[in-house]
């Protein structure tokens, strides 16, 4: 069944989505939400038992992108420790032109569904040549280069420690070799020019991508504790002499899958 909800209030729409998810999954309240970016798709099966799979387009406010695989689904997972995880495999990117409310609808839905923690993952470009494709990097902070915000009106939200140092500490207990970096969100969908990558480097970025920052801002506003982790799938433009190849990006993500999904499962088990 699809459930049509017409409202102009994004929080009313998020509550409608959360109510639908509770009813459709039989799970009244979830504890932790995960947004799985490119390369992270296998994580859901490693963090526990998938007890329900919904098609995103049956849930109010979600649209299922045209990409194959688990993208376009919303899954409820019972973790090894009995936690209820909500796996949002239906990320909307800002470059899709559906507006910033659509980009953060999943985050607001997760909060309305009872979650207290949000795990944001992504695939991105790396500015540090030591991070070969397939390297996971903890996000310590972000630089929002989208020139927009998911918040509207006089919602002056503090973003200090937005990427929880507590959760980063837990991740480093799991894997002490994990590096961390500052993530810059560009609008995309084009990749950066070499000059833009050098600009990002100069202003303090270590990672460049097209997601995450806007979702994290909405998550803080919704009272969620945020854990962000990137998978470096390519060296950002100009960092290495050879140009970007989409095949390289896809292959690096696929190859790193098992290791990073295990890492995520172990962090969540903490
Ligand atoms: N902006 C930006 N986004 C990305 N996503 C992936 I995967 N690689 C990149 C990249 O090099 N730049």
CSV table of N, CA and C in Angstrom, one decimal, residues 40-198:
chain,number,residue,atom,x,y,z
A,40,UNK,N,28.6,1.2,1.5
A,40,UNK,CA,28.2,0.8,2.9
A,40,UNK,C,27.0,-0.1,2.9
A,41,UNK,N,26.6,-0.5,1.7
A,41,UNK,CA,25.3,-1.2,1.5
A,41,UNK,C,25.2,-2.5,2.3
A,42,UNK,N,26.4,-3.2,2.5
A,42,UNK,CA,26.3,-4.5,3.2
A,42,UNK,C,26.2,-4.4,4.7
A,43,UNK,N,26.2,-3.2,5.2
A,43,UNK,CA,26.3,-3.1,6.7
A,43,UNK,C,25.1,-3.7,7.4
A,44,UNK,N,23.9,-3.5,6.8
A,44,UNK,CA,22.6,-3.8,7.5
A,44,UNK,C,22.7,-5.3,7.9
A,45,UNK,N,23.1,-6.2,7.0
A,45,UNK,CA,23.0,-7.6,7.3
A,45,UNK,C,24.0,-8.0,8.3
A,46,UNK,N,25.1,-7.2,8.5
A,46,UNK,CA,26.1,-7.5,9.5
A,46,UNK,C,25.8,-7.0,10.9
A,47,UNK,N,24.8,-6.0,10.9
A,47,UNK,CA,24.6,-5.5,12.3
A,47,UNK,C,23.5,-6.3,13.0
A,48,UNK,N,22.8,-7.2,12.3
A,48,UNK,CA,21.8,-8.0,13.0
A,48,UNK,C,20.8,-8.6,12.0
A,49,UNK,N,19.7,-8.9,12.5
A,49,UNK,CA,18.7,-9.6,11.6
A,49,UNK,C,17.7,-8.6,11.1
A,50,UNK,N,17.6,-8.6,9.7
A,50,UNK,CA,16.6,-7.7,9.1
A,50,UNK,C,15.2,-8.3,9.4
A,51,UNK,N,14.4,-7.6,10.1
A,51,UNK,CA,13.1,-8.1,10.5
A,51,UNK,C,12.0,-7.6,9.6
A,52,UNK,N,12.2,-6.5,8.8
A,52,UNK,CA,11.2,-6.0,7.9
A,52,UNK,C,11.9,-5.1,6.9
A,53,UNK,N,11.4,-5.2,5.6
A,53,UNK,CA,12.0,-4.4,4.5
A,53,UNK,C,10.8,-3.7,3.9
A,54,UNK,N,10.9,-2.3,3.8
A,54,UNK,CA,9.9,-1.6,3.2
A,54,UNK,C,10.4,-0.9,1.9
A,55,UNK,N,9.6,-0.8,0.9
A,55,UNK,CA,10.0,0.0,-0.2
A,55,UNK,C,9.9,1.5,0.1
A,56,UNK,N,10.9,2.2,-0.1
A,56,UNK,CA,10.9,3.6,0.3
A,56,UNK,C,9.7,4.4,-0.2
A,57,UNK,N,9.3,4.1,-1.4
A,57,UNK,CA,8.2,4.9,-2.0
A,57,UNK,C,6.8,4.6,-1.4
A,58,UNK,N,6.7,3.6,-0.5
A,58,UNK,CA,5.5,3.4,0.2
A,58,UNK,C,5.4,4.2,1.5
A,59,UNK,N,6.5,4.8,1.9
A,59,UNK,CA,6.6,5.5,3.1
A,59,UNK,C,6.4,7.0,2.9
A,60,UNK,N,5.5,7.7,3.6
A,60,UNK,CA,5.3,9.1,3.3
A,60,UNK,C,6.6,9.9,3.2
A,61,UNK,N,6.7,10.7,2.1
A,61,UNK,CA,7.8,11.7,2.0
A,61,UNK,C,9.1,11.1,1.4
A,62,UNK,N,9.1,9.8,1.2
A,62,UNK,CA,10.3,9.2,0.6
A,62,UNK,C,10.1,8.9,-0.8
A,63,UNK,N,11.2,8.9,-1.6
A,63,UNK,CA,11.0,8.5,-3.0
A,63,UNK,C,12.1,7.5,-3.3
A,64,UNK,N,11.8,6.5,-4.0
A,64,UNK,CA,12.9,5.5,-4.2
A,64,UNK,C,13.7,5.8,-5.4
A,65,UNK,N,15.0,6.2,-5.3
A,65,UNK,CA,15.8,6.5,-6.4
A,65,UNK,C,15.9,5.4,-7.4
A,66,UNK,N,16.3,5.7,-8.6
A,66,UNK,CA,16.3,4.7,-9.7
A,66,UNK,C,17.5,3.7,-9.6
A,67,UNK,N,18.3,3.8,-8.5
A,67,UNK,CA,19.4,3.0,-8.4
A,67,UNK,C,19.0,1.6,-7.9
A,68,UNK,N,19.7,0.5,-8.3
A,68,UNK,CA,19.3,-0.9,-8.0
A,68,UNK,C,19.9,-1.2,-6.6
A,69,UNK,N,19.7,-2.4,-6.2
A,69,UNK,CA,20.3,-2.9,-4.9
A,69,UNK,C,19.4,-2.5,-3.7
A,70,UNK,N,20.0,-2.3,-2.5
A,70,UNK,CA,19.2,-2.0,-1.3
A,70,UNK,C,18.8,-0.6,-1.3
A,71,UNK,N,19.4,0.2,-2.2
A,71,UNK,CA,19.0,1.6,-2.2
A,71,UNK,C,17.5,1.7,-2.5
A,72,UNK,N,16.7,2.6,-1.8
A,72,UNK,CA,15.3,2.6,-2.1
A,72,UNK,C,14.5,1.7,-1.2
A,73,UNK,N,15.2,1.2,-0.1
A,73,UNK,CA,14.5,0.4,0.9
A,73,UNK,C,14.7,1.1,2.3
A,74,UNK,N,13.7,0.8,3.2
A,74,UNK,CA,13.9,1.1,4.6
A,74,UNK,C,13.8,-0.2,5.4
A,75,UNK,N,14.8,-0.5,6.1
A,75,UNK,CA,14.8,-1.8,6.8
A,75,UNK,C,14.9,-1.7,8.3
A,76,UNK,N,14.2,-2.5,9.0
A,76,UNK,CA,14.2,-2.6,10.5
A,76,UNK,C,15.1,-3.8,10.8
A,77,UNK,N,16.1,-3.5,11.6
A,77,UNK,CA,17.1,-4.6,12.0
A,77,UNK,C,17.2,-4.8,13.5
A,78,UNK,N,17.1,-6.0,13.9
A,78,UNK,CA,17.3,-6.3,15.3
A,78,UNK,C,18.8,-6.7,15.6
A,79,UNK,N,19.5,-5.8,16.3
A,79,UNK,CA,20.9,-6.0,16.4
A,79,UNK,C,21.2,-7.2,17.5
A,80,UNK,N,22.5,-7.6,17.5
A,80,UNK,CA,22.9,-8.6,18.4
A,80,UNK,C,22.6,-8.3,19.8
A,81,UNK,N,22.6,-7.0,20.2
A,81,UNK,CA,22.3,-6.6,21.6
A,81,UNK,C,20.8,-6.3,21.8
A,82,UNK,N,20.0,-6.6,20.8
A,82,UNK,CA,18.6,-6.3,21.0
A,82,UNK,C,18.2,-4.9,20.7
A,83,UNK,N,19.1,-4.1,20.1
A,83,UNK,CA,18.7,-2.8,19.7
A,83,UNK,C,17.9,-2.8,18.4
A,84,UNK,N,17.0,-1.8,18.2
A,84,UNK,CA,16.3,-1.7,17.0
A,84,UNK,C,16.9,-0.7,16.1
A,85,UNK,N,17.5,-1.1,15.0
A,85,UNK,CA,18.1,-0.2,14.0
A,85,UNK,C,17.2,0.1,12.8
A,86,UNK,N,17.2,1.3,12.4
A,86,UNK,CA,16.4,1.7,11.2
A,86,UNK,C,17.4,2.0,10.1
A,87,UNK,N,17.4,1.2,9.1
A,87,UNK,CA,18.4,1.4,8.0
A,87,UNK,C,17.8,2.1,6.8
A,88,UNK,N,18.2,3.4,6.7
A,88,UNK,CA,17.6,4.2,5.6
A,88,UNK,C,18.4,4.1,4.3
A,89,UNK,N,17.9,3.2,3.4
A,89,UNK,CA,18.7,3.0,2.2
A,89,UNK,C,18.1,3.9,1.1
A,90,UNK,N,17.5,5.0,1.5
A,90,UNK,CA,16.8,5.8,0.5
A,90,UNK,C,17.3,7.3,0.6
A,91,UNK,N,18.6,7.5,0.6
A,91,UNK,CA,19.1,8.9,0.7
A,91,UNK,C,18.7,9.7,-0.5
A,92,UNK,N,18.3,11.0,-0.2
A,92,UNK,CA,18.1,11.9,-1.3
A,92,UNK,C,19.2,12.9,-1.3
A,93,UNK,N,19.9,13.0,-2.4
A,93,UNK,CA,21.0,14.0,-2.5
A,93,UNK,C,20.5,15.4,-2.9
A,94,UNK,N,21.1,16.4,-2.4
A,94,UNK,CA,20.7,17.8,-2.7
A,94,UNK,C,20.7,18.0,-4.2
A,95,UNK,N,21.7,17.3,-4.9
A,95,UNK,CA,21.8,17.5,-6.4
A,95,UNK,C,20.6,17.0,-7.1
A,96,UNK,N,19.7,16.2,-6.5
A,96,UNK,CA,18.5,15.7,-7.2
A,96,UNK,C,17.5,16.8,-7.4
A,97,UNK,N,17.7,17.9,-6.7
A,97,UNK,CA,16.8,19.1,-7.0
A,97,UNK,C,15.4,18.9,-6.3
A,98,UNK,N,15.3,18.0,-5.3
A,98,UNK,CA,14.0,17.9,-4.7
A,98,UNK,C,13.9,18.8,-3.5
A,99,UNK,N,14.9,19.6,-3.3
A,99,UNK,CA,14.9,20.6,-2.1
A,99,UNK,C,15.5,20.0,-0.9
A,100,UNK,N,15.9,20.9,0.0
A,100,UNK,CA,16.7,20.5,1.2
A,100,UNK,C,15.8,19.7,2.2
A,101,UNK,N,14.5,20.0,2.2
A,101,UNK,CA,13.6,19.3,3.1
A,101,UNK,C,13.6,17.8,2.8
A,102,UNK,N,13.6,17.5,1.5
A,102,UNK,CA,13.7,16.0,1.0
A,102,UNK,C,15.0,15.4,1.5
A,103,UNK,N,16.1,16.2,1.5
A,103,UNK,CA,17.4,15.6,1.8
A,103,UNK,C,17.4,15.2,3.3
A,104,UNK,N,16.7,15.9,4.1
A,104,UNK,CA,16.8,15.6,5.6
A,104,UNK,C,15.5,14.9,6.1
A,105,UNK,N,14.6,14.5,5.2
A,105,UNK,CA,13.3,13.9,5.6
A,105,UNK,C,13.6,12.6,6.4
A,106,UNK,N,14.6,11.8,5.9
A,106,UNK,CA,14.9,10.5,6.6
A,106,UNK,C,15.4,10.8,8.0
A,107,UNK,N,16.2,11.8,8.2
A,107,UNK,CA,16.8,12.1,9.5
A,107,UNK,C,15.6,12.5,10.5
A,108,UNK,N,14.7,13.3,10.0
A,108,UNK,CA,13.6,13.8,10.8
A,108,UNK,C,12.7,12.6,11.1
A,109,UNK,N,12.5,11.7,10.1
A,109,UNK,CA,11.7,10.5,10.3
A,109,UNK,C,12.3,9.6,11.4
A,110,UNK,N,13.7,9.4,11.3
A,110,UNK,CA,14.4,8.6,12.3
A,110,UNK,C,14.1,9.2,13.7
A,111,UNK,N,14.2,10.5,13.9
A,111,UNK,CA,14.0,11.1,15.2
A,111,UNK,C,12.5,10.9,15.6
A,112,UNK,N,11.6,11.0,14.7
A,112,UNK,CA,10.2,10.8,15.1
A,112,UNK,C,9.9,9.3,15.4
A,113,UNK,N,10.8,8.4,14.9
A,113,UNK,CA,10.6,7.0,15.1
A,113,UNK,C,11.2,6.6,16.4
A,114,UNK,N,11.8,7.5,17.1
A,114,UNK,CA,12.3,7.2,18.5
A,114,UNK,C,13.8,7.1,18.6
A,115,UNK,N,14.5,7.2,17.4
A,115,UNK,CA,16.0,7.1,17.4
A,115,UNK,C,16.6,8.2,18.2
A,116,UNK,N,17.8,7.8,18.9
A,116,UNK,CA,18.6,8.8,19.7
A,116,UNK,C,19.9,9.0,19.0
A,117,UNK,N,20.3,8.1,18.2
A,117,UNK,CA,21.6,8.1,17.5
A,117,UNK,C,21.4,8.0,16.0
A,118,UNK,N,22.2,8.8,15.2
A,118,UNK,CA,22.2,8.7,13.8
A,118,UNK,C,23.6,8.4,13.3
A,119,UNK,N,23.7,7.3,12.5
A,119,UNK,CA,25.0,7.0,11.8
A,119,UNK,C,24.9,7.4,10.4
A,120,UNK,N,25.8,8.4,10.0
A,120,UNK,CA,25.8,8.9,8.6
A,120,UNK,C,27.0,8.3,7.9
A,121,UNK,N,26.9,7.6,6.8
A,121,UNK,CA,28.0,7.1,6.1
A,121,UNK,C,28.0,7.6,4.7
A,122,UNK,N,29.1,7.7,4.0
A,122,UNK,CA,29.1,8.2,2.7
A,122,UNK,C,30.4,7.6,2.0
A,123,UNK,N,30.4,7.8,0.7
A,123,UNK,CA,31.6,7.6,-0.1
A,123,UNK,C,32.0,9.0,-0.5
A,124,UNK,N,33.4,9.2,-0.5
A,124,UNK,CA,33.8,10.6,-0.8
A,124,UNK,C,35.2,10.6,-1.4
A,125,UNK,N,35.6,11.8,-1.8
A,125,UNK,CA,37.0,12.0,-2.3
A,125,UNK,C,37.9,12.3,-1.1
A,126,UNK,N,39.1,11.8,-1.2
A,126,UNK,CA,40.1,12.1,-0.1
A,126,UNK,C,41.1,13.1,-0.6
A,127,UNK,N,41.5,14.0,0.3
A,127,UNK,CA,42.5,15.0,0.0
A,127,UNK,C,43.9,14.6,0.5
A,128,UNK,N,43.9,13.5,1.3
A,128,UNK,CA,45.2,13.0,1.9
A,128,UNK,C,45.7,11.8,1.1
A,129,UNK,N,46.8,12.0,0.4
A,129,UNK,CA,47.2,10.9,-0.4
A,129,UNK,C,47.5,9.6,0.3
A,130,UNK,N,47.6,9.7,1.7
A,130,UNK,CA,47.9,8.5,2.5
A,130,UNK,C,46.6,7.6,2.6
A,131,UNK,N,45.4,8.2,2.2
A,131,UNK,CA,44.2,7.5,2.3
A,131,UNK,C,43.9,6.9,0.9
A,132,UNK,N,44.3,5.6,0.8
A,132,UNK,CA,44.1,5.0,-0.5
A,132,UNK,C,42.6,4.7,-0.7
A,133,UNK,N,42.1,4.5,-1.9
A,133,UNK,CA,40.7,4.2,-2.1
A,133,UNK,C,40.3,2.9,-1.2
A,134,UNK,N,39.2,3.0,-0.5
A,134,UNK,CA,38.8,1.9,0.4
A,134,UNK,C,39.1,2.2,1.9
A,135,UNK,N,39.7,3.4,2.1
A,135,UNK,CA,40.0,3.7,3.5
A,135,UNK,C,38.8,4.4,4.2
A,136,UNK,N,38.4,3.8,5.4
A,136,UNK,CA,37.4,4.5,6.1
A,136,UNK,C,38.0,5.6,7.0
A,137,UNK,N,37.3,6.8,7.1
A,137,UNK,CA,37.8,7.9,7.8
A,137,UNK,C,36.7,8.5,8.7
A,138,UNK,N,36.9,8.6,10.0
A,138,UNK,CA,35.9,9.2,10.9
A,138,UNK,C,35.7,10.7,10.6
A,139,UNK,N,34.5,11.2,10.6
A,139,UNK,CA,34.3,12.6,10.3
A,139,UNK,C,34.3,13.3,11.7
A,140,UNK,N,35.2,14.3,11.8
A,140,UNK,CA,35.4,15.0,13.0
A,140,UNK,C,34.6,16.3,13.0
A,141,UNK,N,34.4,16.9,11.8
A,141,UNK,CA,33.6,18.1,11.7
A,141,UNK,C,33.3,18.3,10.2
A,142,UNK,N,32.4,19.3,9.9
A,142,UNK,CA,32.1,19.5,8.4
A,142,UNK,C,32.2,20.9,8.1
A,143,UNK,N,32.4,21.2,6.8
A,143,UNK,CA,32.3,22.5,6.2
A,143,UNK,C,31.2,22.4,5.2
A,144,UNK,N,30.1,23.2,5.4
A,144,UNK,CA,28.9,23.2,4.6
A,144,UNK,C,29.1,24.2,3.4
A,145,UNK,N,29.4,23.7,2.2
A,145,UNK,CA,29.6,24.5,1.1
A,145,UNK,C,28.4,24.6,0.2
A,146,UNK,N,27.2,24.1,0.7
A,146,UNK,CA,26.0,24.1,-0.1
A,146,UNK,C,25.3,25.4,-0.2
A,147,UNK,N,25.7,26.4,0.6
A,147,UNK,CA,25.1,27.7,0.7
A,147,UNK,C,23.6,27.6,1.1
A,148,UNK,N,23.3,26.5,1.8
A,148,UNK,CA,21.9,26.4,2.3
A,148,UNK,C,21.9,25.7,3.6
A,149,UNK,N,20.7,25.6,4.2
A,149,UNK,CA,20.5,24.9,5.5
A,149,UNK,C,19.2,24.2,5.5
A,150,UNK,N,19.1,23.1,6.2
A,150,UNK,CA,17.8,22.4,6.3
A,150,UNK,C,16.9,23.1,7.3
A,151,UNK,N,17.4,24.0,8.1
A,151,UNK,CA,16.7,24.7,9.1
A,151,UNK,C,16.1,26.0,8.5
A,152,UNK,N,14.9,26.3,8.9
A,152,UNK,CA,14.2,27.5,8.4
A,152,UNK,C,13.8,28.4,9.6
A,153,UNK,N,13.8,29.7,9.4
A,153,UNK,CA,13.3,30.6,10.4
A,153,UNK,C,14.4,30.8,11.5
A,154,UNK,N,14.1,31.4,12.6
A,154,UNK,CA,15.1,31.7,13.6
A,154,UNK,C,15.5,30.5,14.5
A,155,UNK,N,15.9,29.4,13.8
A,155,UNK,CA,16.3,28.2,14.5
A,155,UNK,C,17.8,28.2,14.6
A,156,UNK,N,18.3,29.0,15.7
A,156,UNK,CA,19.8,29.2,15.8
A,156,UNK,C,20.3,28.0,16.6
A,157,UNK,N,20.8,27.0,15.9
A,157,UNK,CA,21.3,25.7,16.5
A,157,UNK,C,22.8,25.7,16.6
A,158,UNK,N,23.3,25.4,17.8
A,158,UNK,CA,24.7,25.2,18.0
A,158,UNK,C,25.2,23.9,17.4
A,159,UNK,N,26.4,24.0,16.7
A,159,UNK,CA,26.9,22.7,16.0
A,159,UNK,C,28.2,22.3,16.6
A,160,UNK,N,28.5,22.7,17.8
A,160,UNK,CA,29.7,22.2,18.5
A,160,UNK,C,29.6,20.7,18.8
A,161,UNK,N,30.7,20.0,18.5
A,161,UNK,CA,30.8,18.6,18.7
A,161,UNK,C,29.6,17.9,18.0
A,162,UNK,N,29.3,18.4,16.8
A,162,UNK,CA,28.2,17.8,16.0
A,162,UNK,C,28.5,16.4,15.7
A,163,UNK,N,29.7,16.0,15.4
A,163,UNK,CA,30.1,14.6,15.1
A,163,UNK,C,30.7,14.1,16.4
A,164,UNK,N,29.8,13.5,17.2
A,164,UNK,CA,30.0,13.1,18.6
A,164,UNK,C,31.4,12.5,18.9
A,165,UNK,N,32.1,13.2,19.8
A,165,UNK,CA,33.5,12.7,20.1
A,165,UNK,C,33.4,11.5,20.9
A,166,UNK,N,32.2,11.3,21.6
A,166,UNK,CA,32.0,10.0,22.4
A,166,UNK,C,31.9,8.9,21.4
A,167,UNK,N,31.2,9.0,20.4
A,167,UNK,CA,31.0,7.9,19.4
A,167,UNK,C,32.3,7.7,18.6
A,168,UNK,N,33.0,8.7,18.4
A,168,UNK,CA,34.4,8.6,17.7
A,168,UNK,C,35.3,7.8,18.6
A,169,UNK,N,35.2,8.0,19.9
A,169,UNK,CA,36.0,7.3,20.8
A,169,UNK,C,35.7,5.8,20.8
A,170,UNK,N,34.4,5.5,20.8
A,170,UNK,CA,34.0,4.1,20.7
A,170,UNK,C,34.6,3.5,19.4
A,171,UNK,N,34.5,4.2,18.3
A,171,UNK,CA,35.0,3.6,17.0
A,171,UNK,C,36.5,3.3,17.1
A,172,UNK,N,37.2,4.2,17.8
A,172,UNK,CA,38.7,4.0,17.9
A,172,UNK,C,39.0,2.9,18.9
A,173,UNK,N,38.1,2.6,19.8
A,173,UNK,CA,38.3,1.4,20.6
A,173,UNK,C,38.2,0.1,19.7
A,174,UNK,N,37.3,0.2,18.7
A,174,UNK,CA,37.1,-0.9,17.8
A,174,UNK,C,38.3,-1.0,16.9
A,175,UNK,N,38.7,0.1,16.3
A,175,UNK,CA,39.8,0.2,15.4
A,175,UNK,C,40.7,1.4,15.6
A,176,UNK,N,41.7,1.2,16.4
A,176,UNK,CA,42.6,2.3,16.8
A,176,UNK,C,43.3,3.0,15.6
A,177,UNK,N,43.3,2.3,14.5
A,177,UNK,CA,44.1,2.9,13.4
A,177,UNK,C,43.2,3.9,12.6
A,178,UNK,N,42.0,4.0,13.0
A,178,UNK,CA,41.1,4.9,12.2
A,178,UNK,C,41.6,6.4,12.3
A,179,UNK,N,41.7,7.0,11.1
A,179,UNK,CA,42.0,8.4,11.0
A,179,UNK,C,40.7,9.2,11.1
A,180,UNK,N,40.8,10.5,11.3
A,180,UNK,CA,39.6,11.3,11.2
A,180,UNK,C,39.9,12.6,10.3
A,181,UNK,N,38.8,13.2,9.8
A,181,UNK,CA,39.0,14.3,9.0
A,181,UNK,C,37.8,15.2,8.9
A,182,UNK,N,38.0,16.4,8.3
A,182,UNK,CA,36.9,17.3,8.1
A,182,UNK,C,36.3,17.1,6.7
A,183,UNK,N,35.0,17.0,6.7
A,183,UNK,CA,34.2,16.7,5.5
A,183,UNK,C,33.6,17.9,4.9
A,184,UNK,N,33.9,18.2,3.7
A,184,UNK,CA,33.2,19.4,3.0
A,184,UNK,C,32.2,18.9,2.1
A,185,UNK,N,30.9,19.4,2.3
A,185,UNK,CA,29.9,19.1,1.3
A,185,UNK,C,29.7,20.1,0.2
A,186,UNK,N,30.0,19.6,-1.0
A,186,UNK,CA,29.7,20.4,-2.2
A,186,UNK,C,28.3,20.1,-2.7
A,187,UNK,N,27.8,20.9,-3.5
A,187,UNK,CA,26.4,20.6,-4.0
A,187,UNK,C,26.5,19.4,-5.0
A,188,UNK,N,27.6,19.3,-5.8
A,188,UNK,CA,27.6,18.4,-6.9
A,188,UNK,C,26.5,18.8,-8.0
A,189,UNK,N,26.1,17.9,-8.9
A,189,UNK,CA,26.6,16.5,-9.1
A,189,UNK,C,27.9,16.4,-9.7
A,190,UNK,N,28.5,17.5,-10.2
A,190,UNK,CA,29.8,17.4,-10.8
A,190,UNK,C,30.8,17.2,-9.7
A,191,UNK,N,31.9,16.6,-10.0
A,191,UNK,CA,33.0,16.5,-9.1
A,191,UNK,C,33.8,17.9,-9.1
A,192,UNK,N,34.6,18.1,-8.1
A,192,UNK,CA,35.4,19.4,-7.9
A,192,UNK,C,36.5,19.4,-9.0
A,193,UNK,N,36.8,20.7,-9.4
A,193,UNK,CA,38.0,20.9,-10.2
A,193,UNK,C,39.2,20.8,-9.3
A,194,UNK,N,40.3,20.6,-9.8
A,194,UNK,CA,41.6,20.6,-9.0
A,194,UNK,C,41.7,21.8,-8.2
A,195,UNK,N,41.3,23.0,-8.8
A,195,UNK,CA,41.4,24.2,-8.1
A,195,UNK,C,40.5,24.3,-6.9
A,196,UNK,N,39.3,23.7,-7.0
A,196,UNK,CA,38.3,23.7,-5.9
A,196,UNK,C,38.8,22.7,-4.8
A,197,UNK,N,39.5,21.6,-5.2
A,197,UNK,CA,40.0,20.7,-4.2
A,197,UNK,C,41.1,21.4,-3.4
A,198,UNK,N,41.9,22.2,-4.1
A,198,UNK,CA,43.0,23.0,-3.4
A,198,UNK,C,42.3,24.0,-2.5
